[in-house]
Backbone as CSV, one residue per row, in Angstrom:
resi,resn,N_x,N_y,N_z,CA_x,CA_y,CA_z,C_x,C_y,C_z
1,UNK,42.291,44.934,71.590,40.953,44.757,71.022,40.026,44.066,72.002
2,UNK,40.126,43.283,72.855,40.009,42.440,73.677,39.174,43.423,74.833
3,UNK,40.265,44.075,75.387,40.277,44.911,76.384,39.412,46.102,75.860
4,UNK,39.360,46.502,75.044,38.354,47.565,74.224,36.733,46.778,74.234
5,UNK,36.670,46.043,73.587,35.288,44.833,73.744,34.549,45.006,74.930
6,UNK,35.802,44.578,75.676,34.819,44.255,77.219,34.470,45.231,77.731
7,UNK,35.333,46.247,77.592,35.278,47.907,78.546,33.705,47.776,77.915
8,UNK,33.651,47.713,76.666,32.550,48.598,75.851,30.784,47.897,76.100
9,UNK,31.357,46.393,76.354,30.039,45.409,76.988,29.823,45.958,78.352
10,UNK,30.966,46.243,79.647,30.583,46.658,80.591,29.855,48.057,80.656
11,UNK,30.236,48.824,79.792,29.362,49.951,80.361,28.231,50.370,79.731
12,UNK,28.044,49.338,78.423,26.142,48.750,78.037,25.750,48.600,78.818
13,UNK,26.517,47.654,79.821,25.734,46.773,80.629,25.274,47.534,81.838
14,UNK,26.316,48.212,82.356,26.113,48.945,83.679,24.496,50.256,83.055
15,UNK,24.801,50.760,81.639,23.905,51.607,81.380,22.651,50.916,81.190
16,UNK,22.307,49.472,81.277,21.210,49.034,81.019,20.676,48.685,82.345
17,UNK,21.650,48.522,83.550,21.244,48.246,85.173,20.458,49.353,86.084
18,UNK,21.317,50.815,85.370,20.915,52.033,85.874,19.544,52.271,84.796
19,UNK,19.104,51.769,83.666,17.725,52.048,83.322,16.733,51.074,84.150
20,UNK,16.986,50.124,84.629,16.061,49.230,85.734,16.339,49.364,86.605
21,UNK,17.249,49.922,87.363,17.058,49.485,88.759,16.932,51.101,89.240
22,UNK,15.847,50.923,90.059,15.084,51.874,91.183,16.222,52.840,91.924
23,UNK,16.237,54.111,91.775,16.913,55.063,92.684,18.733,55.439,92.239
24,UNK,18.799,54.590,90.888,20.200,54.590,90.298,19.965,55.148,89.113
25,UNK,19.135,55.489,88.345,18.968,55.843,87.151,19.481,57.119,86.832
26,UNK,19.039,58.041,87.773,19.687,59.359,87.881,21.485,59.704,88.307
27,UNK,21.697,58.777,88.450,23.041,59.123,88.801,24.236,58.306,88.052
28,UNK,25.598,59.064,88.392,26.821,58.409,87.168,27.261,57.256,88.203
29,UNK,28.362,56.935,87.591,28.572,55.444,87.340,29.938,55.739,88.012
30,UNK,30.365,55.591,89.116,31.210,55.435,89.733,32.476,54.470,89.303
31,UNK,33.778,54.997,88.699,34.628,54.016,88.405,35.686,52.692,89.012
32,UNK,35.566,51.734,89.277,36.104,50.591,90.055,37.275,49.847,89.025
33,UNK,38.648,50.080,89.477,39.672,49.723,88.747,40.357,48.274,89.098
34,UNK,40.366,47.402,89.147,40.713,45.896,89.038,42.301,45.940,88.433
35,UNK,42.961,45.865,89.593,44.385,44.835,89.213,44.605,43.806,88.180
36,UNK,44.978,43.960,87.287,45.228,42.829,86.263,46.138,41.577,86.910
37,UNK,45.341,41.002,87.836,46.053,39.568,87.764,45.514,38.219,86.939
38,UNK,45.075,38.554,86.199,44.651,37.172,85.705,44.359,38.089,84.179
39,UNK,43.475,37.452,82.889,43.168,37.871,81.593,41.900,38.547,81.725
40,UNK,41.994,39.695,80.972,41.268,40.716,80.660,39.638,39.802,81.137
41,UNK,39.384,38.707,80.372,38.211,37.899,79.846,38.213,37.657,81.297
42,UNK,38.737,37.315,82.324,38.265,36.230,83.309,38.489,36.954,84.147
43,UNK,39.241,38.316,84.507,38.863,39.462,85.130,37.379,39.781,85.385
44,UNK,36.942,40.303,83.835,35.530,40.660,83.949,34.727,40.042,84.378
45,UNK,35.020,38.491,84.037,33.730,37.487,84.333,33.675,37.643,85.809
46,UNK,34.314,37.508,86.919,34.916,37.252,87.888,33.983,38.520,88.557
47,UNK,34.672,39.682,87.987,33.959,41.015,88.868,32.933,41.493,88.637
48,UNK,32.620,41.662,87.112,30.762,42.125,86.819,30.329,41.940,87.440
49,UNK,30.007,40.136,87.932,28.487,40.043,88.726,28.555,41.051,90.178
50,UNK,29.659,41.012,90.486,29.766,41.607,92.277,30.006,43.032,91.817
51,UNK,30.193,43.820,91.149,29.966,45.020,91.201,28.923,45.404,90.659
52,UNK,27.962,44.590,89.920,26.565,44.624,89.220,25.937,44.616,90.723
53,UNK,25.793,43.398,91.431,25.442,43.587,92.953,25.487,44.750,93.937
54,UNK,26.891,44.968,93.917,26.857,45.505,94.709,26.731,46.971,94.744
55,UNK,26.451,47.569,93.067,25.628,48.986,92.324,24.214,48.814,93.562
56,UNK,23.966,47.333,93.077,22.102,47.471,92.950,22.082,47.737,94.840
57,UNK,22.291,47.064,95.378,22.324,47.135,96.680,22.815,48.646,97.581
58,UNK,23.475,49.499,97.050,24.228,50.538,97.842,23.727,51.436,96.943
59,UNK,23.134,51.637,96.179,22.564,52.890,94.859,23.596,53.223,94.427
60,UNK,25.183,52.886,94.508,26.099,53.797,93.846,26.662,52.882,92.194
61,UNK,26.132,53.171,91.433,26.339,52.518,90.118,27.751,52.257,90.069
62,UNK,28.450,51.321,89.735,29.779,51.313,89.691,30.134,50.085,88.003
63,UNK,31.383,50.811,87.342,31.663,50.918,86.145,32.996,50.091,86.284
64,UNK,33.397,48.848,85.871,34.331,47.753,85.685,35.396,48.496,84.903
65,UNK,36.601,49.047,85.431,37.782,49.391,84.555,39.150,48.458,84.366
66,UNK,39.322,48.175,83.446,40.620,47.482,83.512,41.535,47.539,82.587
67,UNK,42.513,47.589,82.910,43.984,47.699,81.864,45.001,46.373,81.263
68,UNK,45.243,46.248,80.167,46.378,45.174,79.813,47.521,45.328,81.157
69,UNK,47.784,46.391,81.719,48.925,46.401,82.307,48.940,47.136,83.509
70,UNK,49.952,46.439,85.137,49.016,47.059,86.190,49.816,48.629,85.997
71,UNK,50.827,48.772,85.511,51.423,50.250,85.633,50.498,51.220,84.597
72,UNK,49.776,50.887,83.626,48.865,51.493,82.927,47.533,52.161,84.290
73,UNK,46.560,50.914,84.924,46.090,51.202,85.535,46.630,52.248,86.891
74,UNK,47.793,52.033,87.314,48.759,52.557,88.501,48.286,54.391,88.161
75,UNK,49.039,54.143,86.915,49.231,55.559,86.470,47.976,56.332,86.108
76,UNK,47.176,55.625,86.065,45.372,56.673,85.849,45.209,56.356,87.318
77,UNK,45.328,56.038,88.338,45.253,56.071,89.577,45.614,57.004,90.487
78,UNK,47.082,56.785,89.685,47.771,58.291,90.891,47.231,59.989,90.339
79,UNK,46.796,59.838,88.921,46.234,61.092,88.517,44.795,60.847,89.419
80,UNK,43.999,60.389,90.107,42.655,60.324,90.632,41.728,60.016,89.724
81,UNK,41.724,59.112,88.788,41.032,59.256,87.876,39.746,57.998,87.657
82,UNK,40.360,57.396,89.114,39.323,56.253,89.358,38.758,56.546,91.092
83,UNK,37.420,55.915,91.038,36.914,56.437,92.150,36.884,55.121,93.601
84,UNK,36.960,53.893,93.140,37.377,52.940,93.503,38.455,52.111,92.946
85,UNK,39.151,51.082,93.569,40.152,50.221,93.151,40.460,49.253,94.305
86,UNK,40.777,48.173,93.235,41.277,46.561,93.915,42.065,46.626,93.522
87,UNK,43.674,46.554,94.826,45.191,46.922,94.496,45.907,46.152,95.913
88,UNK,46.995,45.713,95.479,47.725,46.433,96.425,49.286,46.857,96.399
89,UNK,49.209,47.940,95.572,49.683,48.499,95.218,50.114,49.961,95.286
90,UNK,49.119,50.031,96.261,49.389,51.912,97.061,49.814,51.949,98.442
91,UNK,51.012,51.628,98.759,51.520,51.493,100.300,52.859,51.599,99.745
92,UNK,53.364,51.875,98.829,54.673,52.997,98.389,54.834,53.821,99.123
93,UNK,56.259,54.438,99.537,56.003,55.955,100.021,55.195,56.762,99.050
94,UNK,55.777,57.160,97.653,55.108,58.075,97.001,53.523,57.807,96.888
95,UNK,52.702,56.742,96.548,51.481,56.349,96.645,50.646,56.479,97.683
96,UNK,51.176,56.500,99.069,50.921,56.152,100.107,50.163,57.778,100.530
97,UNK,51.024,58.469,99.808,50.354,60.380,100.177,49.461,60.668,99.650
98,UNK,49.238,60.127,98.494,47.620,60.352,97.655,46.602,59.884,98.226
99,UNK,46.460,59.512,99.281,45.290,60.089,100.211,44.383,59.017,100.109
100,UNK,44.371,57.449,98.980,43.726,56.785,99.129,43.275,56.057,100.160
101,UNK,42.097,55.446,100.560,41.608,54.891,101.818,41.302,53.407,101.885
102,UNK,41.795,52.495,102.127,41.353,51.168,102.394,40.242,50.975,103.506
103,UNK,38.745,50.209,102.406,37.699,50.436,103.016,37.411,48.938,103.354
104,UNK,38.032,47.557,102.376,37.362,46.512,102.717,38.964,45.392,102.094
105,UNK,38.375,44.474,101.861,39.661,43.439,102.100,38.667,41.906,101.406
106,UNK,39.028,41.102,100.608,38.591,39.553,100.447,38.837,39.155,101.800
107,UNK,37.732,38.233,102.277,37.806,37.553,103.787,39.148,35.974,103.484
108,UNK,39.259,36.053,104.792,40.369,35.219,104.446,41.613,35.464,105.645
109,UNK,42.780,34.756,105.633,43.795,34.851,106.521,45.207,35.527,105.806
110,UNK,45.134,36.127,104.328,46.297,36.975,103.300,46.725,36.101,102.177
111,UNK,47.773,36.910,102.122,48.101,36.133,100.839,49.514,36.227,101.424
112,UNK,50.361,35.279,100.470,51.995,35.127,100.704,52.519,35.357,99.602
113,UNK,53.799,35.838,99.253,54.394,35.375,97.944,55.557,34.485,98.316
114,UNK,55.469,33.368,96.991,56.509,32.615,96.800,57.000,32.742,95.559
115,UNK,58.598,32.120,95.382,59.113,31.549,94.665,58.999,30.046,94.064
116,UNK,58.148,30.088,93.029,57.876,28.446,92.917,58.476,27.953,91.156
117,UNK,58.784,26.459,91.685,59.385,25.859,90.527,58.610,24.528,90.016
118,UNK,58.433,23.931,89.034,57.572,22.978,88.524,58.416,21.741,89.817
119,UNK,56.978,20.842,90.041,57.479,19.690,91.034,58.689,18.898,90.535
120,UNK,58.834,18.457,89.455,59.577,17.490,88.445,61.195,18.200,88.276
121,UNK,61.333,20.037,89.109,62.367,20.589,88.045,63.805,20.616,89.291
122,UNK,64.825,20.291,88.441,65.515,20.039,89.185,66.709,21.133,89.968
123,UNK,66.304,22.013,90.269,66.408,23.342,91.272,65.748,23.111,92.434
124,UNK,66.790,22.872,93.538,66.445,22.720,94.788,66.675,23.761,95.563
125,UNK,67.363,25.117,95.410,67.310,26.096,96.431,67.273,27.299,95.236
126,UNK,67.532,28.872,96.214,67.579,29.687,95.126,68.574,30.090,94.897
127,UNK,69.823,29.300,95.272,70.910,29.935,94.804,70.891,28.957,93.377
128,UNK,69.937,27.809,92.860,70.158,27.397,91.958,70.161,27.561,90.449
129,UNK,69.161,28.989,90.937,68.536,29.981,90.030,69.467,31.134,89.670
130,UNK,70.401,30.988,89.756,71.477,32.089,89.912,72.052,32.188,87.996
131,UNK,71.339,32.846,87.410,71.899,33.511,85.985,70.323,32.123,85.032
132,UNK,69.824,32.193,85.538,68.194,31.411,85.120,66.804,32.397,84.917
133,UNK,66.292,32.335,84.080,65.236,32.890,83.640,64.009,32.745,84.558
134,UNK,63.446,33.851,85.694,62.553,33.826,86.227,61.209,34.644,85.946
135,UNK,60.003,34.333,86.126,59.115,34.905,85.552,58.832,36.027,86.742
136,UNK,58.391,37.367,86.162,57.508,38.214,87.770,56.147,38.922,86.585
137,UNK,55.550,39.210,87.332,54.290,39.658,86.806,54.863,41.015,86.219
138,UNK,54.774,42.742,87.394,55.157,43.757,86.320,56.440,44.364,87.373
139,UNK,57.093,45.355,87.653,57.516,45.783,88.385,57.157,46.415,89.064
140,UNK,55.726,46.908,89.514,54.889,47.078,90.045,54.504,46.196,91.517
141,UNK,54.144,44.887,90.967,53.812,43.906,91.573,54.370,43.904,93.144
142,UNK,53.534,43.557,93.896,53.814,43.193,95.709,54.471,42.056,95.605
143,UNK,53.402,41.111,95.376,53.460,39.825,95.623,53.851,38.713,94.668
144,UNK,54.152,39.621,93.055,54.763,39.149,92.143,56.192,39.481,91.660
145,UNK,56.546,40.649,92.031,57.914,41.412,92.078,58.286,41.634,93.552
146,UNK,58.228,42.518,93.963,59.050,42.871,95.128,59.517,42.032,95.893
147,UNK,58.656,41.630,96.876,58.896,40.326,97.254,60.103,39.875,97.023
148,UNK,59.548,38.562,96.436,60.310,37.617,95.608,61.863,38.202,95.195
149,UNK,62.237,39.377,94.549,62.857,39.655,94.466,63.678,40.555,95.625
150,UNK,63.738,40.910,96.456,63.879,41.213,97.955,64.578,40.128,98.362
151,UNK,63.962,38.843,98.188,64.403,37.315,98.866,65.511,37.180,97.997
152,UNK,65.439,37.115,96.785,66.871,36.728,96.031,67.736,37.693,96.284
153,UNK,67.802,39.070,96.168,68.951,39.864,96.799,69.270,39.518,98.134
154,UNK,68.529,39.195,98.683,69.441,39.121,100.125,69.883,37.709,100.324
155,UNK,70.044,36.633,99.142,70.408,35.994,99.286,71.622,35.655,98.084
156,UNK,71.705,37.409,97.454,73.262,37.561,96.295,72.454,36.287,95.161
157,UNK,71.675,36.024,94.656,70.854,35.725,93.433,71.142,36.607,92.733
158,UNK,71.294,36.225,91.305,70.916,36.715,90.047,70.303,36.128,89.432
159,UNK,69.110,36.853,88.724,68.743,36.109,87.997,68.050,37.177,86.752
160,UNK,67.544,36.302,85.374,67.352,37.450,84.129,65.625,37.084,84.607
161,UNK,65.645,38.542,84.626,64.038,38.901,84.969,63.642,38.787,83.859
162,UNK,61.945,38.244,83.974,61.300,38.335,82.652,59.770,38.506,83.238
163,UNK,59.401,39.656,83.133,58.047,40.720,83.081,57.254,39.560,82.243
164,UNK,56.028,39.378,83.066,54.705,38.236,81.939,53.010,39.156,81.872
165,UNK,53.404,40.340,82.808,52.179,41.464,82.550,50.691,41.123,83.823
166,UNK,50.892,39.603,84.215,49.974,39.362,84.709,50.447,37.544,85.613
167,UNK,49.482,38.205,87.029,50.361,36.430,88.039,50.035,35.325,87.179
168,UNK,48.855,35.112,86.468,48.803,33.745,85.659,49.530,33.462,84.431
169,UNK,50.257,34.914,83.658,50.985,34.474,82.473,52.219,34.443,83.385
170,UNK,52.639,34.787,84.659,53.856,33.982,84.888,53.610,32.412,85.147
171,UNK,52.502,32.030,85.750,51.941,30.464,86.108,52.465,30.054,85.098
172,UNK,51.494,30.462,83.694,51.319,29.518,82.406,53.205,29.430,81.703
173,UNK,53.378,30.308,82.092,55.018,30.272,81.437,56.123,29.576,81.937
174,UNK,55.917,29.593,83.347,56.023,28.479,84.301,55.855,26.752,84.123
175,UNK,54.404,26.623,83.865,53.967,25.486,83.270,54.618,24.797,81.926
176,UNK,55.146,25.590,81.432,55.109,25.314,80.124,56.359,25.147,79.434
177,UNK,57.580,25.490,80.602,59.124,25.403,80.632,59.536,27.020,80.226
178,UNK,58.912,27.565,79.801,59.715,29.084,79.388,60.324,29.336,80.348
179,UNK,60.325,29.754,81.617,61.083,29.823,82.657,61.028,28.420,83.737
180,UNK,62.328,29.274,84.349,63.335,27.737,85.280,61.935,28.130,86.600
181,UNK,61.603,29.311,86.968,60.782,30.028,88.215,60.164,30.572,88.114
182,UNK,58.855,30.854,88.867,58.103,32.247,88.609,58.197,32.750,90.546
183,UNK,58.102,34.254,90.494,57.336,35.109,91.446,56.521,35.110,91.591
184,UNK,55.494,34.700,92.841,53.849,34.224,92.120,53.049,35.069,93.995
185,UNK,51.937,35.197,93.724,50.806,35.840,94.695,50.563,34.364,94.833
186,UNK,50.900,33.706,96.062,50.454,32.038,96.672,49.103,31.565,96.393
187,UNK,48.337,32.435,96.883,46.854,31.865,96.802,46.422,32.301,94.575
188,UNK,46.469,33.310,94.026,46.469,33.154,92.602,47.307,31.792,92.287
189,UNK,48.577,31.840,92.179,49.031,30.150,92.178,48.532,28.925,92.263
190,UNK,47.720,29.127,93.581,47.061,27.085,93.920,45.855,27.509,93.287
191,UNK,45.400,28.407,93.119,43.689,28.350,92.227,44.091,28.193,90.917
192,UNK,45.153,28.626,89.880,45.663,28.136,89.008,45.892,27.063,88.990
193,UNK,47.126,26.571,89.788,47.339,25.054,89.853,45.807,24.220,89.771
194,UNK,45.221,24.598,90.025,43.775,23.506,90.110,43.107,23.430,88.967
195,UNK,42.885,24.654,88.465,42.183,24.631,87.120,43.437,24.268,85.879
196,UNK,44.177,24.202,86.080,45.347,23.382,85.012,45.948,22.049,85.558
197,UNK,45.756,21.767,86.441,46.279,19.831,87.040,47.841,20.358,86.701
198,UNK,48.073,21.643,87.526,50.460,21.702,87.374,50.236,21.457,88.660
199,UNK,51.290,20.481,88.906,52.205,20.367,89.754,53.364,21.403,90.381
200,UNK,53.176,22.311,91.444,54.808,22.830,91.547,55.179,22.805,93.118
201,UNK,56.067,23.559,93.016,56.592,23.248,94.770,57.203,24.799,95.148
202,UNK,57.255,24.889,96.348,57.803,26.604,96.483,59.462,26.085,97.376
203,UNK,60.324,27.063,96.764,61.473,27.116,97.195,61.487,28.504,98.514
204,UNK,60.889,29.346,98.099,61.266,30.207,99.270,59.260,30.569,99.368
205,UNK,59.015,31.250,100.790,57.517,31.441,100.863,58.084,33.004,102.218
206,UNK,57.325,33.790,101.695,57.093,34.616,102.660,56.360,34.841,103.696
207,UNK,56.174,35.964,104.650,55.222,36.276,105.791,54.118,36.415,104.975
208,UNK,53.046,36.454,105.889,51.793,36.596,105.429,51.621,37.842,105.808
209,UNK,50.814,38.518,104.375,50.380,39.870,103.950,49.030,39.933,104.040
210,UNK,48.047,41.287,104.010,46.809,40.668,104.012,46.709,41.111,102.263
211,UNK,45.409,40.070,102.050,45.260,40.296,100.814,45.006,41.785,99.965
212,UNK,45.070,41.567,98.749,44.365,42.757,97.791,43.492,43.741,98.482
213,UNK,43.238,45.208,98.882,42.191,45.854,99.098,41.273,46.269,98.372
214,UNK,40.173,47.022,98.552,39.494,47.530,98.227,39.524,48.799,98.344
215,UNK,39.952,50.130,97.968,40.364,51.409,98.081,39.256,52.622,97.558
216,UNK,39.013,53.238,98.376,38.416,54.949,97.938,39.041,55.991,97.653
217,UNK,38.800,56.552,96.850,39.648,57.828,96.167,39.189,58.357,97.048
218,UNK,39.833,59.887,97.823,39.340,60.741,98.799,38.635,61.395,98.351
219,UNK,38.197,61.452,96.877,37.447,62.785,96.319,35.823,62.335,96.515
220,UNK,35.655,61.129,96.350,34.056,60.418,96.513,33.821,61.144,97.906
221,UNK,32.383,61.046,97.910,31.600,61.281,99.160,31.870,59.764,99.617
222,UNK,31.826,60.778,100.900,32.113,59.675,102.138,30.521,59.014,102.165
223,UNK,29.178,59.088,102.096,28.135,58.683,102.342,27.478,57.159,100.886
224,UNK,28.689,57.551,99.568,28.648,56.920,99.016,29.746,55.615,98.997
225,UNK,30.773,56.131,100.001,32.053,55.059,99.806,31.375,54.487,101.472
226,UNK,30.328,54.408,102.003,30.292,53.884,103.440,28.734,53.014,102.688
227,UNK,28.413,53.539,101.643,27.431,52.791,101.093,27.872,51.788,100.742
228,UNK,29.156,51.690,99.476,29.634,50.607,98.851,30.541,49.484,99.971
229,UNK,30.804,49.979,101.091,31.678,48.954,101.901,30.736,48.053,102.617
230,UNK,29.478,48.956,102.707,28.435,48.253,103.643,27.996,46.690,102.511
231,UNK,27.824,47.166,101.195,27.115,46.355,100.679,28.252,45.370,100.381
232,UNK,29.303,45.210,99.995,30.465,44.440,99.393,30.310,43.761,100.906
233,UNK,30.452,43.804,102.058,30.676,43.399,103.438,29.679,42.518,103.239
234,UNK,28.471,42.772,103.211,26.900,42.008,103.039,26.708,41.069,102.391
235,UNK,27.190,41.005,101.604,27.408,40.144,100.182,27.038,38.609,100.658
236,UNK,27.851,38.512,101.329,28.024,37.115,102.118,26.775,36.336,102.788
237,UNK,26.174,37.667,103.675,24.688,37.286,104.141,23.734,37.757,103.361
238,UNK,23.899,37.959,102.131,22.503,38.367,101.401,22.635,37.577,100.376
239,UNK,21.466,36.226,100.044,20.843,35.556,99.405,21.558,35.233,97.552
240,UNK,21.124,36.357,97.204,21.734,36.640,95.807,23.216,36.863,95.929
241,UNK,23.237,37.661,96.620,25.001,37.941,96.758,25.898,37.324,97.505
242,UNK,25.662,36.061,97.170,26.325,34.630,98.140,26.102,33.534,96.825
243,UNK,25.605,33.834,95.872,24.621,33.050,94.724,26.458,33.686,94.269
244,UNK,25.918,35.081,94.406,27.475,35.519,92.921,28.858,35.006,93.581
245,UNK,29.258,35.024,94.979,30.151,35.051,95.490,30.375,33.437,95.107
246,UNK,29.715,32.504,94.833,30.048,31.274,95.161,30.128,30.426,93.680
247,UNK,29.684,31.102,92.796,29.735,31.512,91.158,31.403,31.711,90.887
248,UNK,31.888,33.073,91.692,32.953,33.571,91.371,34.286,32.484,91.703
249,UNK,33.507,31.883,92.897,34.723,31.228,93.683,34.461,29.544,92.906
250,UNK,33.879,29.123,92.075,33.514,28.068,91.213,34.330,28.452,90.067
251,UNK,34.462,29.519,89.532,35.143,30.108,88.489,36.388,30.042,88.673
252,UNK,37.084,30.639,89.603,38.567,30.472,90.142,39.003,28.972,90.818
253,UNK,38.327,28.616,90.825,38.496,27.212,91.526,38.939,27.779,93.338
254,UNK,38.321,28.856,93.476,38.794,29.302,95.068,38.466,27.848,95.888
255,UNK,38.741,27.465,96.961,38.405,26.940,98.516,38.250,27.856,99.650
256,UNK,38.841,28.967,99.230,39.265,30.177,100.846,37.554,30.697,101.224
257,UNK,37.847,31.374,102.129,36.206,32.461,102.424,35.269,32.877,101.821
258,UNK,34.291,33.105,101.484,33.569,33.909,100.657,33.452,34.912,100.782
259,UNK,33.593,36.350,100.023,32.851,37.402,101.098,34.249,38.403,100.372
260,UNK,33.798,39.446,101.237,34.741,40.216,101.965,34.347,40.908,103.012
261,UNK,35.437,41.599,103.722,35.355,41.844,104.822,35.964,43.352,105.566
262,UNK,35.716,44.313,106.278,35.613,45.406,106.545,37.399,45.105,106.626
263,UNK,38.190,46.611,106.599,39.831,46.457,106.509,40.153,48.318,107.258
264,UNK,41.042,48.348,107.678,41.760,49.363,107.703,42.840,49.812,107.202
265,UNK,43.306,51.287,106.835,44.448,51.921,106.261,45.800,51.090,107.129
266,UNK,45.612,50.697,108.540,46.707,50.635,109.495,46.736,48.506,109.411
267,UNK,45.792,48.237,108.445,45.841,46.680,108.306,46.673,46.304,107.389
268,UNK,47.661,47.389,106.649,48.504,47.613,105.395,49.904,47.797,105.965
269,UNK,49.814,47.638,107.736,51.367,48.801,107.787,52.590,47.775,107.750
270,UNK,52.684,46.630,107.506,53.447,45.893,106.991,53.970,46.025,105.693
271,UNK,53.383,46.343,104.604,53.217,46.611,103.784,54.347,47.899,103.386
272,UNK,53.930,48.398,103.874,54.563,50.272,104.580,56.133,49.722,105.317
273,UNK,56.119,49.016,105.980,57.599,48.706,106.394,58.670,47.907,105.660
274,UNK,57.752,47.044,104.682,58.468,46.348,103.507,59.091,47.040,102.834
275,UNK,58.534,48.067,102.290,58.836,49.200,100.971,60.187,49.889,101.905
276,UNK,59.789,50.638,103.239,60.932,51.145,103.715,62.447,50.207,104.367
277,UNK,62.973,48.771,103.966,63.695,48.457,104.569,64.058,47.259,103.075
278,UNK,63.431,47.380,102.016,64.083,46.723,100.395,65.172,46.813,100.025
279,UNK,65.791,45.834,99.420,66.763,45.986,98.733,65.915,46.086,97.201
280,UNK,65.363,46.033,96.853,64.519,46.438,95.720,64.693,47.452,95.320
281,UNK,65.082,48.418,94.190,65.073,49.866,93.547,64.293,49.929,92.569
């Protein structure tokens, strides 16, 4: 119901941007699909303003999509059914052929995944976790599943997986004793940790990945997906769109970069070598 609401406020909203704003009126609404890492509610808040921006700035109207679940969104993805997306989640072999294009990237130095346990809890390695209830976001997840779980197989771990749909309901479940661990995206983690005063500590931490992309379906015109990278890139040096960026990052309790920043298909190929050398199935 939740997720129905908001869809239904965003695309009032987007239909009330394209009746004011100059040179967009005539045209559709380009779809932009958002990774569910955080709640439906603080998703939206988070992205409206910068895709409201960054419509008005590039003429290409763009339409806030999001799912309870990232394999829900995954799966209207691999049918083409979105014209943009914030993922990272297409550097699968099978994903990797659908032709999507990484056009831009959050500025910044990546993200890591860890294994983290409340400061206070008394599990000091991960073999301690061995037949213990750990949280991962979906099976989907990079930086909330794979990962993380990659590290415990190769270190003969067991542990009873428990799916939380999203990186902050593993945080909050975390927080709250339901699980001994969570699988967590590092940087989602410490912006959590801040806006809740938890304490935790990481037992295992990985290489650094680059963050979440920004992706083009191959079917868009190229003159409209070189529009939207230009303006998301800009963001940073343009007045208003440094107003939203710094809004957003007040909201998350971010510290990192503002902005984002131009990326390539070949800025992923780590990514691409992870998937081919897993103990993960």
């Amino acid at each position: 119901m939740i997720r129905r609401a908001i869809t239904c406020g965003v695309t009032l909203f987007a239909a009330a941007v394209s009746l004011y704003s100059p040179g967009v009126a005539a045209q559709k609404a380009y779809t932009f699909f958002v990774l569910p890492q955080r709640s439906v509610a603080l998703t939206a808040q988070y992205w409206n303003p910068i895709l409201t921006h960054v419509g008005k700035k590039s003429g290409v109207p763009l339409e806030l999509k999001l799912t309870k679940t990232a394999q829900e969104g995954n799966a209207i993805a691999e049918k083409g059914n979105y014209d943009f997306q914030y993922t990272n989640h297409f550097f699968t072999p099978e994903r990797d052929r659908l032709g999507w294009k990484v056009i831009a990237r959050p500025a910044g130095p990546g993200i890591r995944s860890q294994i983290v346990v409340a400061e206070d809890s008394p599990v000091q390695s991960l073999h301690d976790l061995n037949g213990k209830d750990v949280a991962f976001v979906t099976p989907d997840a990079f930086a909330g599943y794979w990962l993380p779980m990659d590290a415990l197989l190769k270190d003969k771990v067991k542990v009873n997986v428990i799916f939380t749909g999203n990186q902050e309901a593993s945080s909050a479940q975390l927080r709250v004793s339901k699980v001994e661990a969570a699988g967590v995206n590092s940087s989602v983690m410490q912006r959590y940790a801040r806006r809740e005063s938890f304490a935790y500590r990481a037992l295992w931490t990985s290489e650094i990945y680059q963050d979440l992309c920004i992706m083009a379906n191959p079917k868009v015109p190229k003159d409209k997906v070189a529009a939207v990278r230009a303006a998301l890139i800009n963001m940073v040096n343009d007045p208003q769109g440094r107003k939203v960026l710094e809004a957003g990052a007040e909201l998350l309790k971010s510290t990192g970069d503002l902005g984002f920043v131009a990326a390539e298909d070949r800025d992923y190929d780590n990514y691409r070598k992870f998937y081919r050398a897993t103990l993960v199935k």
